Short mmCIF file of C-alpha atoms in Angstrom, two decimals:
data_model
loop_
_atom_site.label_atom_id
_atom_site.label_comp_id
_atom_site.label_asym_id
_atom_site.label_seq_id
_atom_site.Cartn_x
_atom_site.Cartn_y
_atom_site.Cartn_z
CA MET A 139 31.24 0.02 20.56
CA PHE A 140 30.90 -1.09 24.18
CA GLY A 141 27.39 0.33 24.43
CA THR A 142 26.21 -1.44 21.28
CA ILE A 143 27.68 -4.76 22.43
CA PHE A 144 25.91 -4.34 25.80
CA ASN A 145 22.67 -3.54 23.98
CA CYS A 146 22.93 -6.68 21.83
CA CYS A 147 23.81 -8.87 24.83
CA MET A 148 20.71 -7.67 26.68
CA ILE A 149 18.56 -8.69 23.71
CA LEU A 150 20.18 -12.14 23.71
CA ILE A 151 19.62 -12.51 27.45
CA GLY A 152 16.03 -11.31 27.21
CA SER A 153 15.32 -13.61 24.27
CA THR A 154 16.76 -16.59 26.12
CA ILE A 155 14.68 -16.00 29.25
CA GLY A 156 11.58 -15.24 27.18
CA SER A 157 11.94 -18.39 25.10
CA LEU A 158 12.09 -20.46 28.30
CA MET A 159 8.89 -18.77 29.48
CA ASN A 160 7.33 -19.46 26.08
CA LYS A 161 7.38 -23.21 26.68
CA GLY A 162 5.27 -22.86 29.80
CA LEU A 163 2.80 -20.23 28.60
CA LYS A 164 -0.69 -21.18 27.53
CA GLU A 165 -1.91 -19.86 24.18
CA ARG A 166 -4.29 -17.35 25.78
CA TYR A 167 -1.39 -15.74 27.66
CA GLN A 168 0.68 -15.59 24.49
CA THR A 169 -2.25 -13.90 22.76
CA ILE A 170 -2.69 -11.25 25.43
CA LEU A 171 1.06 -10.56 25.47
CA LEU A 172 0.97 -10.12 21.70
CA GLN A 173 -1.88 -7.64 22.03
CA ALA A 174 0.03 -5.79 24.75
CA MET A 175 3.05 -5.43 22.44
CA GLY A 176 0.76 -4.19 19.69
CA PHE A 177 -0.63 -1.43 21.90
CA ALA A 178 2.90 -0.60 23.10
CA ALA A 179 4.09 -0.22 19.49
CA VAL A 180 1.14 2.03 18.65
CA ALA A 181 1.82 4.21 21.71
CA LEU A 182 5.56 4.48 20.97
CA GLY A 183 4.83 5.39 17.36
CA ILE A 184 2.35 8.11 18.30
CA ASN A 185 4.74 9.48 20.93
CA ALA A 186 7.61 9.73 18.43
CA VAL A 187 5.51 11.53 15.81
CA THR A 188 3.93 14.00 18.25
CA GLN A 189 7.30 14.68 19.87
CA TYR A 190 9.33 15.32 16.73
CA LEU A 191 6.87 16.59 14.12
CA PRO A 192 6.56 20.07 15.74
CA LYS A 193 10.38 20.34 15.64
CA SER A 194 10.64 19.54 11.94
CA GLU A 195 12.13 22.22 9.70
CA GLU A 196 10.90 20.28 6.65
CA PRO A 197 7.25 19.48 7.50
CA VAL A 198 6.54 17.86 4.12
CA LEU A 199 9.74 15.79 3.95
CA PHE A 200 8.36 12.82 5.89
CA ILE A 201 5.41 12.56 3.48
CA VAL A 202 7.65 12.62 0.41
CA SER A 203 10.06 10.20 2.11
CA LEU A 204 7.30 7.71 2.88
CA ALA A 205 5.96 7.91 -0.68
CA ILE A 206 9.34 7.44 -2.36
CA GLY A 207 10.51 4.89 0.21
CA ALA A 208 7.33 2.83 -0.15
CA ILE A 209 7.72 2.66 -3.93
CA ILE A 210 11.36 1.59 -3.61
CA GLY A 211 10.54 -0.95 -0.91
CA GLU A 212 7.65 -2.38 -2.90
CA LYS A 213 9.83 -2.64 -5.99
CA ILE A 214 12.47 -4.55 -4.04
CA ASP A 215 9.69 -6.33 -2.09
CA ILE A 216 11.58 -6.23 1.17
CA GLU A 217 8.77 -7.89 3.12
CA VAL A 218 8.67 -10.99 0.92
CA ARG A 219 12.46 -11.33 0.97
CA PHE A 220 12.48 -10.87 4.74
CA ASN A 221 9.76 -13.50 5.18
CA ARG A 222 11.71 -15.97 3.07
CA PHE A 223 14.86 -15.34 5.07
CA VAL A 224 13.12 -15.81 8.43
CA GLY A 225 11.35 -18.85 6.98
CA LEU A 226 14.74 -20.54 6.79
CA PHE A 227 14.83 -20.53 10.58
CA SER A 228 11.20 -20.79 11.64
CA ASP A 229 7.56 -20.64 10.56
CA GLY A 230 5.09 -17.79 10.08
CA PRO A 231 4.55 -16.31 13.58
CA LEU A 232 8.23 -15.47 14.06
CA VAL A 233 8.17 -13.24 10.97
CA LYS A 234 5.75 -10.82 12.61
CA GLY A 235 7.60 -10.93 15.92
CA LEU A 236 11.03 -10.40 14.40
CA SER A 237 9.92 -7.53 12.17
CA THR A 238 8.34 -5.91 15.24
CA ALA A 239 11.52 -6.41 17.27
CA ILE A 240 13.72 -4.90 14.56
CA LEU A 241 11.56 -1.79 14.28
CA LEU A 242 11.21 -1.33 18.05
CA PHE A 243 14.91 -1.85 18.72
CA CYS A 244 16.37 0.05 15.76
CA ILE A 245 13.97 2.88 14.95
CA GLY A 246 14.21 4.95 18.07
CA THR A 247 16.00 8.02 19.34
CA LEU A 248 18.17 6.12 21.83
CA SER A 249 19.27 3.63 19.18
CA ILE A 250 20.31 6.44 16.84
CA LEU A 251 21.70 9.02 19.26
CA GLY A 252 23.33 6.32 21.39
CA PRO A 253 26.03 5.19 18.93
CA ILE A 254 26.62 8.82 17.87
CA ASN A 255 27.27 9.91 21.46
CA SER A 256 29.40 6.82 21.97
CA ALA A 257 31.55 7.65 18.94
CA LEU A 258 31.91 11.39 19.49
CA GLN A 259 31.97 11.71 23.29
CA GLY A 260 32.65 8.20 24.60
CA ASP A 261 29.32 8.41 26.44
CA HIS A 262 27.48 5.05 26.56
CA THR A 263 24.58 6.23 28.74
CA TYR A 264 21.96 6.17 25.96
CA LEU A 265 23.00 2.72 24.76
CA ILE A 266 23.04 1.22 28.26
CA THR A 267 19.57 2.64 28.90
CA ASN A 268 18.42 1.38 25.52
CA GLY A 269 19.92 -2.04 26.26
CA ILE A 270 17.91 -2.42 29.46
CA LEU A 271 14.69 -1.42 27.67
CA ASP A 272 15.41 -3.77 24.75
CA GLY A 273 16.21 -6.59 27.14
CA VAL A 274 12.77 -6.36 28.74
CA THR A 275 11.05 -5.97 25.36
CA SER A 276 12.88 -8.96 23.86
CA LEU A 277 11.87 -11.04 26.89
CA VAL A 278 8.21 -10.24 26.26
CA LEU A 279 8.48 -10.83 22.50
CA ALA A 280 10.40 -14.09 22.91
CA SER A 281 7.82 -15.34 25.41
CA THR A 282 5.36 -15.19 22.52
CA PHE A 283 7.47 -15.84 19.41
CA GLY A 284 10.40 -17.86 20.76
CA PHE A 285 14.18 -17.51 20.74
CA GLY A 286 14.23 -16.41 17.07
CA ILE A 287 13.75 -12.86 18.36
CA ALA A 288 17.47 -12.99 19.19
CA LEU A 289 18.19 -12.56 15.45
CA SER A 290 17.22 -8.91 15.88
CA ALA A 291 20.46 -8.42 17.84
CA VAL A 292 22.43 -8.96 14.62
CA VAL A 293 20.38 -6.32 12.81
CA LEU A 294 20.73 -3.94 15.75
CA PHE A 295 24.50 -4.37 15.78
CA LEU A 296 24.73 -3.47 12.08
CA TRP A 297 22.28 -0.57 12.50
CA GLN A 298 24.04 1.03 15.45
CA GLY A 299 27.42 0.24 13.92
CA PHE A 300 26.38 2.22 10.83
CA PHE A 301 25.63 5.32 12.92
CA TYR A 302 28.79 4.82 14.98
CA VAL A 303 31.00 4.78 11.89
CA MET A 304 29.04 7.61 10.26
CA ALA A 305 29.50 9.77 13.35
CA LEU A 306 33.25 9.16 13.30
CA PHE A 307 33.67 10.15 9.65
CA LEU A 308 30.76 12.56 9.12
CA ASN A 309 30.54 14.49 12.36
CA ASP A 310 29.10 17.63 10.78
CA PHE A 311 26.52 15.62 8.85
CA MET A 312 24.72 14.24 11.92
CA THR A 313 22.54 17.27 12.54
CA GLU A 314 19.55 17.58 14.84
CA SER A 315 17.38 18.20 11.78
CA LEU A 316 18.32 14.82 10.28
CA LEU A 317 17.66 12.96 13.53
CA THR A 318 14.28 14.69 13.80
CA GLU A 319 13.19 13.63 10.31
CA ILE A 320 14.34 10.03 10.86
CA SER A 321 12.49 9.88 14.18
CA ILE A 322 9.23 11.07 12.60
CA ILE A 323 9.35 8.41 9.89
CA GLY A 324 10.44 5.80 12.42
CA GLY A 325 7.47 6.65 14.63
CA ILE A 326 5.07 6.17 11.73
CA LEU A 327 6.61 2.79 10.88
CA ILE A 328 6.36 1.62 14.51
CA PHE A 329 2.73 2.79 14.63
CA ALA A 330 1.98 0.84 11.44
CA THR A 331 3.61 -2.25 12.92
CA GLY A 332 1.42 -1.93 16.01
CA LEU A 333 -1.72 -1.89 13.87
CA SER A 334 -0.54 -5.04 12.10
CA ILE A 335 0.15 -6.84 15.38
CA LEU A 336 -3.31 -5.95 16.67
CA GLY A 337 -4.85 -7.29 13.45
CA ILE A 338 -6.49 -3.95 12.69
CA LYS A 339 -4.76 -3.64 9.31
CA ASN A 340 -2.09 -5.80 7.70
CA LEU A 341 0.38 -3.14 6.60
CA LYS A 342 3.66 -3.68 4.73
CA SER A 343 5.72 -1.60 7.14
CA LEU A 344 8.97 -3.34 6.14
CA ASN A 345 8.49 -2.23 2.53
CA MET A 346 8.49 1.36 3.80
CA LEU A 347 11.92 1.09 5.45
CA PRO A 348 13.72 2.80 2.51
CA ALA A 349 11.86 5.95 3.56
CA LEU A 350 14.47 6.29 6.32
CA LEU A 351 17.15 6.84 3.68
CA ILE A 352 15.41 9.75 1.95
CA PRO A 353 16.05 12.48 4.62
CA PRO A 354 19.85 11.89 4.67
CA VAL A 355 19.97 12.04 0.86
CA TYR A 356 17.78 15.15 0.68
CA LEU A 357 19.57 17.05 3.45
CA THR A 358 22.96 16.20 1.97
CA LEU A 359 21.94 17.51 -1.46
CA LYS A 360 20.42 20.59 0.17
CA HIS A 361 23.65 21.25 2.06
CA PHE A 362 25.84 21.12 -1.04
CA PHE A 363 23.57 22.58 -3.72
CA LEU A 364 21.11 24.93 -2.04
#
């Protein structure tokens, strides 16, 4: 878990430095930084989809996953519950920043492959690389939204810890096909978040998070019954 701990510490460091910058930044600079992060999220989302969609062995699975996941997420109303939780610590703007941070930090190839490689091979290269990237990103986000961005480190620890433990106990289950499907859906969610940040369309990307659980369920059932 060394790599994951390093990753989380970099987010804490970046959030601390960014929050100190936040106090000295004029509103117009905060606005332009927010727009920059929106464009970055859109670009990362598009890159993930274009990179992994051609590799998919189940080209319709991401569509079905998004549909089912969106219905489940809307039923649970994840976004409202998340907003209420963040509201306990801060006001409205942090909600958008923290949801963006969670998606950018968690839904990416490095953040998924990293803990798997760490568990199976003792290789922390992906997580150290990811930690440096997340540290810079958290600095930029915190310079706009404040230190509350550091809360994403807790979510990241649980997220990467999940894949770390899964890799230890379900080595054969962590196939390239599964990682591909998760990356496609993750790219779409990051893209949607970017559109929301830019104010182009207010999308409930958090309510679509359950879509990430559909590929593991489907591929597991396919493995045992088909």
